[in-house]
Amino acid sequence: MVEYAYTKCVNTCGVNHVKRCISVRKYFRQGILFSLALLFALTLRVLANEIDDEDRLPVEEPIEIEEPAEIEPVWRDEMIADRTPTRRVNHITLKGVFPDIQPSFGEAYDKINEQISLAATDLIDGALRIRARTITFSYDVHAAVYNDIEVVSVVMYAGIAAVTTREAVRSINFNAATGEPLTFACVMGSDFAPLPMRILSEWTRENPERFYSARTAPLSAFYITDTLLVFLFDEALITTEVGEAGRLEMKLENIIRLTPISPDQYRILENIYYLKMVPIRPIMEQLGYNIVWEGRNARAMIWWDANSRDSGSLMMEINMGVNRYGWRGIPARTLEAPPMMDIANGRIFIPITFFDLIMPRTTYYVDEDGYIRFLAYMPAR
């Protein structure tokens, strides 16, 4: 381009203007060299920044989230049939139908039928103890996938007629894929076991006219549906209505497993039997409560509803230095230590025994690595 401009200038203007053309040619060259130098410098700057950024923020590999494996249902209705009792036991007449697992289920059908026979024998023994005249059997079947297991529950009912008629119940729970028997701990996890009894005790305390013997009632049967975990109790042990067996339903969507509290998040008071003091905010907020700190009064208020401050929404009041802990509907009591305040981190700690003694519908355990794992059942809002 510069040579073209120079030649044109000579042809057009003549020899008298050669010096001017040389100057133009010189300036063009300088401009091009300056532009190239600037472009080179900017390229080096960009490359240097990219290297620095890579040093400061290493590129993370994308996390691949595995989709949960879909469980193909195994259980079918034709795998179970009615079996009519044809005998008496001592003076007791057996009526109704027993469940009978069919060979189409697979090799484990015999073992499951043995469990059914043991459950029936247990119900008959109970009837013999109260000198019943008749037992009327019935059953139903539930199948649902929970924790990657297809759980099949055969629930047997026995109407026992003596002086009065009462109902007893038993369940046989097994893995549909293997036929292996399943206990409640197998299905829900051993850490879950205390929670239903705590809820039952709470309901007994709040509704004494509807429940009785909740603290000592052993679990008679349980089953799972797609939405519910259902506990059943013999009528002689616990009842909700006259003539009906006790029944406790828990919605699966309301069972909450909280993020574990790591050892560096809680405090241990060595002088009080190594009492664990846990941070109240992360626990309560995961349960859906709202915590408000009142600095001038040195207290924390826990509300059921984040948008409401009426007395009916107040669940708990924590006063710094005051060893009194309560929960709505439960009288306040002293625990091993008053609340502690970590001003630097803005944390309030309370004794972990609060969740044993006061707050209902919550349980916890400490795993082998020192993490505290909370489990709660929260009613729908």
Short mmCIF file of C-alpha atoms in Angstrom, two decimals, residues 3-365:
data_model
loop_
_atom_site.label_atom_id
_atom_site.label_comp_id
_atom_site.label_asym_id
_atom_site.label_seq_id
_atom_site.Cartn_x
_atom_site.Cartn_y
_atom_site.Cartn_z
CA GLU A 3 4.67 1.65 -2.48
CA TYR A 4 1.43 2.29 -4.33
CA ALA A 5 0.93 5.63 -2.57
CA TYR A 6 4.54 6.67 -3.30
CA THR A 7 4.37 5.82 -7.06
CA LYS A 8 1.06 7.61 -7.45
CA CYS A 9 2.43 10.67 -5.75
CA VAL A 10 5.50 10.84 -8.13
CA ASN A 11 3.40 10.35 -11.26
CA THR A 12 0.87 12.93 -10.24
CA CYS A 13 2.96 15.66 -8.64
CA GLY A 14 6.34 15.35 -10.38
CA VAL A 15 9.88 15.56 -9.07
CA ASN A 16 9.19 18.64 -6.99
CA HIS A 17 7.06 16.69 -4.59
CA VAL A 18 9.33 13.66 -4.09
CA LYS A 19 10.41 14.79 -0.64
CA ARG A 20 6.78 15.04 0.47
CA CYS A 21 6.11 11.50 -0.77
CA ILE A 22 9.15 10.17 1.04
CA SER A 23 7.82 11.71 4.25
CA VAL A 24 4.43 10.13 3.73
CA ARG A 25 6.07 6.79 3.12
CA LYS A 26 8.10 7.15 6.32
CA TYR A 27 5.04 7.99 8.43
CA PHE A 28 3.07 5.08 7.01
CA ARG A 29 5.83 2.67 7.94
CA GLN A 30 6.11 4.05 11.47
CA GLY A 31 2.34 3.80 11.97
CA ILE A 32 2.30 0.18 10.86
CA LEU A 33 5.23 -0.74 13.13
CA PHE A 34 3.60 1.01 16.10
CA SER A 35 0.30 -0.83 15.51
CA LEU A 36 2.06 -4.18 15.32
CA ALA A 37 3.98 -3.47 18.55
CA LEU A 38 0.78 -2.46 20.35
CA LEU A 39 -1.04 -5.56 19.16
CA PHE A 40 1.87 -7.77 20.31
CA ALA A 41 1.90 -6.12 23.77
CA LEU A 42 -1.85 -6.59 24.22
CA THR A 43 -1.53 -10.26 23.23
CA LEU A 44 1.17 -10.81 25.86
CA ARG A 45 -0.98 -9.06 28.50
CA VAL A 46 -3.99 -11.29 27.78
CA LEU A 47 -1.87 -14.42 27.91
CA ALA A 48 -0.32 -13.34 31.20
CA ASN A 49 -3.73 -12.69 32.73
CA GLU A 50 -4.96 -16.09 31.63
CA ILE A 51 -1.95 -17.76 33.22
CA ASP A 52 -2.48 -15.82 36.47
CA ASP A 53 -6.16 -16.73 36.53
CA GLU A 54 -5.34 -20.37 36.04
CA ASP A 55 -2.92 -20.20 38.97
CA ARG A 56 -5.51 -18.57 41.23
CA LEU A 57 -8.62 -20.45 40.13
CA PRO A 58 -7.84 -23.96 38.94
CA VAL A 59 -10.31 -25.29 36.45
CA GLU A 60 -12.63 -27.79 38.13
CA GLU A 61 -13.80 -30.88 36.37
CA PRO A 62 -17.57 -30.83 35.87
CA ILE A 63 -19.39 -32.92 38.48
CA GLU A 64 -21.24 -35.81 36.97
CA ILE A 65 -24.46 -36.47 38.84
CA GLU A 66 -25.57 -40.04 38.59
CA GLU A 67 -29.24 -40.50 37.97
CA PRO A 68 -30.83 -42.84 40.50
CA ALA A 69 -31.37 -46.27 39.08
CA GLU A 70 -34.98 -46.99 38.29
CA ILE A 71 -36.32 -50.02 40.09
CA GLU A 72 -38.39 -52.26 37.88
CA PRO A 73 -41.35 -53.56 39.95
CA VAL A 74 -41.18 -57.28 40.64
CA TRP A 75 -44.31 -57.84 42.69
CA ARG A 76 -47.57 -58.68 40.90
CA ASP A 77 -51.03 -59.25 42.35
CA GLU A 78 -51.19 -62.84 41.10
CA MET A 79 -48.22 -63.79 43.31
CA ILE A 80 -50.53 -64.09 46.32
CA ALA A 81 -53.81 -65.98 46.81
CA ASP A 82 -56.39 -66.67 49.51
CA ARG A 83 -56.15 -69.76 51.69
CA THR A 84 -59.16 -70.71 53.78
CA PRO A 85 -58.54 -72.18 57.26
CA THR A 86 -60.19 -75.59 57.64
CA ARG A 87 -59.51 -76.46 61.25
CA ARG A 88 -60.13 -75.45 64.84
CA VAL A 89 -57.46 -74.72 67.41
CA ASN A 90 -58.59 -76.10 70.73
CA HIS A 91 -61.92 -74.37 71.28
CA ILE A 92 -61.29 -71.52 68.77
CA THR A 93 -62.96 -71.50 65.36
CA LEU A 94 -60.85 -70.01 62.57
CA LYS A 95 -62.67 -67.97 59.93
CA GLY A 96 -61.79 -65.72 57.00
CA VAL A 97 -58.73 -66.19 54.77
CA PHE A 98 -54.95 -66.45 55.15
CA PRO A 99 -52.51 -65.03 52.58
CA ASP A 100 -50.61 -67.64 50.55
CA ILE A 101 -47.56 -66.67 48.44
CA GLN A 102 -47.57 -68.51 45.11
CA PRO A 103 -44.61 -70.35 43.47
CA SER A 104 -44.68 -67.73 40.68
CA PHE A 105 -42.97 -65.35 43.12
CA GLY A 106 -39.79 -67.41 42.99
CA GLU A 107 -37.67 -69.66 45.17
CA ALA A 108 -38.31 -67.66 48.35
CA TYR A 109 -42.09 -68.20 48.36
CA ASP A 110 -41.85 -71.09 50.84
CA LYS A 111 -39.84 -69.06 53.36
CA ILE A 112 -42.30 -66.18 53.20
CA ASN A 113 -45.20 -68.58 53.78
CA GLU A 114 -43.37 -69.86 56.85
CA GLN A 115 -43.25 -66.30 58.18
CA ILE A 116 -46.98 -65.95 57.48
CA SER A 117 -47.65 -69.17 59.43
CA LEU A 118 -45.58 -67.88 62.36
CA ALA A 119 -47.54 -64.62 62.37
CA ALA A 120 -50.84 -66.54 62.31
CA THR A 121 -49.66 -68.75 65.20
CA ASP A 122 -48.74 -65.68 67.22
CA LEU A 123 -52.22 -64.23 66.68
CA ILE A 124 -53.86 -67.54 67.64
CA ASP A 125 -51.73 -67.80 70.81
CA GLY A 126 -52.90 -64.35 71.82
CA ALA A 127 -56.51 -65.41 71.29
CA LEU A 128 -56.00 -68.54 73.39
CA ARG A 129 -54.72 -66.48 76.31
CA ILE A 130 -57.97 -64.51 76.49
CA ARG A 131 -60.15 -67.60 75.80
CA ALA A 132 -61.52 -66.30 72.52
CA ARG A 133 -64.26 -68.21 70.70
CA THR A 134 -63.46 -67.26 67.10
CA ILE A 135 -60.76 -65.54 65.06
CA THR A 136 -61.62 -63.98 61.72
CA PHE A 137 -58.56 -63.48 59.50
CA SER A 138 -58.12 -61.05 56.63
CA TYR A 139 -55.16 -59.40 54.93
CA ASP A 140 -54.03 -56.79 52.46
CA VAL A 141 -50.82 -56.27 50.48
CA HIS A 142 -48.78 -53.12 49.88
CA ALA A 143 -45.79 -52.73 47.56
CA ALA A 144 -43.68 -49.59 47.20
CA VAL A 145 -40.11 -48.59 46.32
CA TYR A 146 -38.22 -46.90 49.15
CA ASN A 147 -34.44 -46.44 49.52
CA ASP A 148 -33.94 -48.33 46.25
CA ILE A 149 -35.76 -51.40 47.58
CA GLU A 150 -39.14 -52.66 46.47
CA VAL A 151 -40.74 -53.40 49.82
CA VAL A 152 -43.70 -55.78 49.90
CA SER A 153 -45.79 -55.85 53.07
CA VAL A 154 -48.38 -58.52 53.75
CA VAL A 155 -50.53 -57.20 56.60
CA MET A 156 -52.61 -59.77 58.49
CA TYR A 157 -55.63 -58.73 60.56
CA ALA A 158 -57.36 -60.88 63.15
CA GLY A 159 -60.73 -60.03 64.63
CA ILE A 160 -60.63 -61.86 68.00
CA ALA A 161 -64.05 -62.50 69.55
CA ALA A 162 -64.11 -63.20 73.30
CA VAL A 163 -66.22 -61.29 75.81
CA THR A 164 -65.66 -58.36 73.49
CA THR A 165 -64.21 -58.22 69.99
CA ARG A 166 -60.82 -56.69 69.46
CA GLU A 167 -58.46 -56.46 66.51
CA ALA A 168 -54.84 -57.58 66.32
CA VAL A 169 -52.45 -57.12 63.42
CA ARG A 170 -49.11 -58.43 62.15
CA SER A 171 -47.03 -57.69 59.04
CA ILE A 172 -44.59 -59.73 56.97
CA ASN A 173 -42.22 -57.45 55.07
CA PHE A 174 -39.78 -58.65 52.44
CA ASN A 175 -37.62 -57.54 49.53
CA ALA A 176 -39.49 -58.21 46.29
CA ALA A 177 -36.26 -58.81 44.37
CA THR A 178 -34.68 -61.32 46.77
CA GLY A 179 -37.45 -62.50 49.09
CA GLU A 180 -35.27 -61.60 52.11
CA PRO A 181 -37.23 -60.52 55.21
CA LEU A 182 -37.06 -56.81 56.05
CA THR A 183 -37.25 -55.34 59.53
CA PHE A 184 -38.22 -51.75 60.17
CA ALA A 185 -34.53 -50.88 60.64
CA CYS A 186 -33.70 -52.48 57.27
CA VAL A 187 -36.23 -50.30 55.47
CA MET A 188 -35.91 -46.97 57.29
CA GLY A 189 -32.46 -47.19 58.91
CA SER A 190 -31.65 -47.91 62.53
CA ASP A 191 -31.28 -44.19 63.33
CA PHE A 192 -34.95 -43.66 62.43
CA ALA A 193 -36.29 -46.18 64.95
CA PRO A 194 -36.81 -43.82 67.96
CA LEU A 195 -38.69 -41.17 65.98
CA PRO A 196 -42.15 -42.80 65.58
CA MET A 197 -42.34 -43.54 69.32
CA ARG A 198 -41.45 -39.94 70.14
CA ILE A 199 -44.22 -38.70 67.88
CA LEU A 200 -46.65 -41.19 69.39
CA SER A 201 -45.73 -40.03 72.88
CA GLU A 202 -46.30 -36.43 71.81
CA TRP A 203 -49.74 -37.23 70.45
CA THR A 204 -50.59 -39.20 73.60
CA ARG A 205 -49.64 -36.23 75.75
CA GLU A 206 -51.65 -33.78 73.65
CA ASN A 207 -54.71 -36.06 73.20
CA PRO A 208 -55.04 -38.31 76.28
CA GLU A 209 -58.70 -38.99 75.48
CA ARG A 210 -57.78 -40.55 72.11
CA PHE A 211 -54.58 -42.48 72.85
CA TYR A 212 -53.34 -44.72 75.63
CA SER A 213 -50.33 -46.95 76.41
CA ALA A 214 -48.24 -45.24 73.75
CA ARG A 215 -45.03 -45.30 75.80
CA THR A 216 -45.03 -49.07 76.22
CA ALA A 217 -46.81 -50.22 73.06
CA PRO A 218 -44.62 -52.44 70.89
CA LEU A 219 -44.93 -52.04 67.14
CA SER A 220 -47.27 -54.73 65.80
CA ALA A 221 -46.99 -54.05 62.06
CA PHE A 222 -45.88 -51.51 59.50
CA TYR A 223 -46.08 -50.95 55.78
CA ILE A 224 -45.04 -48.36 53.20
CA THR A 225 -46.96 -46.84 50.31
CA ASP A 226 -45.75 -44.35 47.72
CA THR A 227 -46.56 -41.49 50.10
CA LEU A 228 -46.99 -42.91 53.62
CA LEU A 229 -45.21 -44.85 56.32
CA VAL A 230 -47.93 -46.54 58.39
CA PHE A 231 -47.55 -48.09 61.86
CA LEU A 232 -50.20 -50.43 63.25
CA PHE A 233 -50.75 -51.53 66.85
CA ASP A 234 -52.97 -54.15 68.42
CA GLU A 235 -56.14 -52.64 69.77
CA ALA A 236 -55.31 -53.95 73.24
CA LEU A 237 -52.11 -51.89 73.27
CA ILE A 238 -53.08 -48.56 71.76
CA THR A 239 -56.24 -47.19 70.23
CA THR A 240 -57.53 -44.08 68.53
CA GLU A 241 -61.19 -45.00 68.43
CA VAL A 242 -63.24 -47.62 70.25
CA GLY A 243 -63.11 -50.84 68.26
CA GLU A 244 -60.24 -49.81 65.99
CA ALA A 245 -56.59 -50.81 66.08
CA GLY A 246 -54.05 -48.08 66.71
CA ARG A 247 -52.71 -46.45 63.56
CA LEU A 248 -49.99 -43.86 63.08
CA GLU A 249 -49.39 -42.36 59.64
CA MET A 250 -46.30 -40.40 58.66
CA LYS A 251 -45.97 -38.67 55.29
CA LEU A 252 -42.70 -39.62 53.63
CA GLU A 253 -42.26 -36.09 52.25
CA ASN A 254 -42.20 -34.72 55.81
CA ILE A 255 -39.33 -36.92 56.97
CA ILE A 256 -36.27 -34.62 56.99
CA ARG A 257 -32.66 -35.73 57.25
CA LEU A 258 -30.67 -32.64 58.15
CA THR A 259 -27.17 -31.75 56.95
CA PRO A 260 -24.82 -33.31 59.52
CA ILE A 261 -23.21 -31.05 62.12
CA SER A 262 -19.45 -31.56 61.78
CA PRO A 263 -17.14 -31.72 64.85
CA ASP A 264 -15.78 -28.21 64.18
CA GLN A 265 -19.31 -26.77 64.30
CA TYR A 266 -20.19 -27.79 67.86
CA ARG A 267 -18.56 -27.36 71.27
CA ILE A 268 -17.82 -29.94 73.96
CA LEU A 269 -18.00 -29.02 77.65
CA GLU A 270 -15.46 -31.35 79.24
CA ASN A 271 -16.43 -30.27 82.74
CA ILE A 272 -20.05 -31.38 82.19
CA TYR A 273 -19.59 -35.00 81.17
CA TYR A 274 -18.37 -33.95 77.71
CA LEU A 275 -21.73 -32.40 76.89
CA LYS A 276 -22.14 -31.41 73.26
CA MET A 277 -23.36 -27.85 72.66
CA VAL A 278 -24.85 -27.58 69.17
CA PRO A 279 -25.51 -24.47 67.03
CA ILE A 280 -29.24 -23.82 67.07
CA ARG A 281 -29.59 -21.77 63.86
CA PRO A 282 -28.56 -24.32 61.17
CA ILE A 283 -30.75 -26.96 62.79
CA MET A 284 -33.88 -24.84 63.18
CA GLU A 285 -33.63 -23.17 59.79
CA GLN A 286 -33.40 -26.53 58.03
CA LEU A 287 -36.57 -27.51 59.87
CA GLY A 288 -38.30 -24.45 58.44
CA TYR A 289 -38.31 -22.20 61.51
CA ASN A 290 -37.28 -18.54 61.54
CA ILE A 291 -34.78 -17.23 64.12
CA VAL A 292 -34.65 -13.55 65.12
CA TRP A 293 -31.85 -12.23 67.35
CA GLU A 294 -32.76 -9.37 69.69
CA GLY A 295 -29.45 -7.83 70.67
CA ARG A 296 -30.75 -5.36 73.22
CA ASN A 297 -32.48 -8.15 75.13
CA ALA A 298 -29.72 -10.73 74.50
CA ARG A 299 -32.18 -13.34 73.35
CA ALA A 300 -33.14 -15.34 70.28
CA MET A 301 -36.75 -15.86 69.26
CA ILE A 302 -37.73 -18.89 67.19
CA TRP A 303 -40.90 -18.43 65.13
CA TRP A 304 -42.95 -20.98 63.26
CA ASP A 305 -43.90 -18.52 60.55
CA ALA A 306 -41.30 -16.13 59.10
CA ASN A 307 -44.03 -13.62 58.23
CA SER A 308 -45.88 -13.69 61.52
CA ARG A 309 -44.97 -12.44 64.99
CA ASP A 310 -48.13 -13.30 66.88
CA SER A 311 -47.98 -15.36 70.08
CA GLY A 312 -49.30 -18.46 68.33
CA SER A 313 -46.27 -18.47 66.01
CA LEU A 314 -43.66 -18.25 68.80
CA MET A 315 -42.10 -21.65 69.39
CA MET A 316 -39.16 -20.95 71.69
CA GLU A 317 -37.30 -18.13 73.44
CA ILE A 318 -33.58 -18.50 74.24
CA ASN A 319 -32.17 -16.02 76.76
CA MET A 320 -28.40 -15.79 77.05
CA GLY A 321 -27.16 -16.96 80.46
CA VAL A 322 -30.58 -18.28 81.51
CA ASN A 323 -30.81 -22.05 81.92
CA ARG A 324 -34.48 -22.40 80.95
CA TYR A 325 -35.54 -24.19 77.79
CA GLY A 326 -39.07 -24.72 76.56
CA TRP A 327 -41.05 -25.41 73.44
CA ARG A 328 -44.59 -24.41 72.61
CA GLY A 329 -46.90 -26.64 74.62
CA ILE A 330 -44.04 -28.11 76.70
CA PRO A 331 -43.18 -26.56 80.10
CA ALA A 332 -39.75 -24.94 80.32
CA ARG A 333 -37.07 -26.83 82.22
CA THR A 334 -33.39 -26.59 83.09
CA LEU A 335 -30.78 -28.61 81.23
CA GLU A 336 -27.09 -29.25 81.87
CA ALA A 337 -25.94 -25.77 80.77
CA PRO A 338 -27.33 -22.37 79.78
CA PRO A 339 -27.06 -21.15 76.17
CA MET A 340 -23.62 -20.09 74.96
CA MET A 341 -22.85 -17.23 72.56
CA ASP A 342 -20.00 -17.27 70.03
CA ILE A 343 -19.87 -13.54 69.27
CA ALA A 344 -17.11 -13.79 66.65
CA ASN A 345 -19.09 -16.20 64.49
CA GLY A 346 -22.57 -15.12 65.51
CA ARG A 347 -23.57 -18.55 66.82
CA ILE A 348 -25.81 -19.61 69.69
CA PHE A 349 -25.17 -23.03 71.24
CA ILE A 350 -27.59 -25.07 73.33
CA PRO A 351 -27.20 -28.51 74.97
CA ILE A 352 -27.84 -31.38 72.58
CA THR A 353 -30.07 -32.95 75.24
CA PHE A 354 -32.68 -30.33 74.29
CA PHE A 355 -33.55 -32.65 71.40
CA ASP A 356 -33.84 -35.62 73.75
CA LEU A 357 -35.96 -34.02 76.44
CA ILE A 358 -37.93 -31.12 75.01
CA MET A 359 -38.26 -30.77 71.26
CA PRO A 360 -40.66 -33.35 69.83
CA ARG A 361 -40.42 -35.05 66.44
CA THR A 362 -36.62 -34.86 66.41
CA THR A 363 -33.94 -37.46 67.04
CA TYR A 364 -30.21 -37.67 66.39
CA TYR A 365 -27.14 -39.85 66.66
#
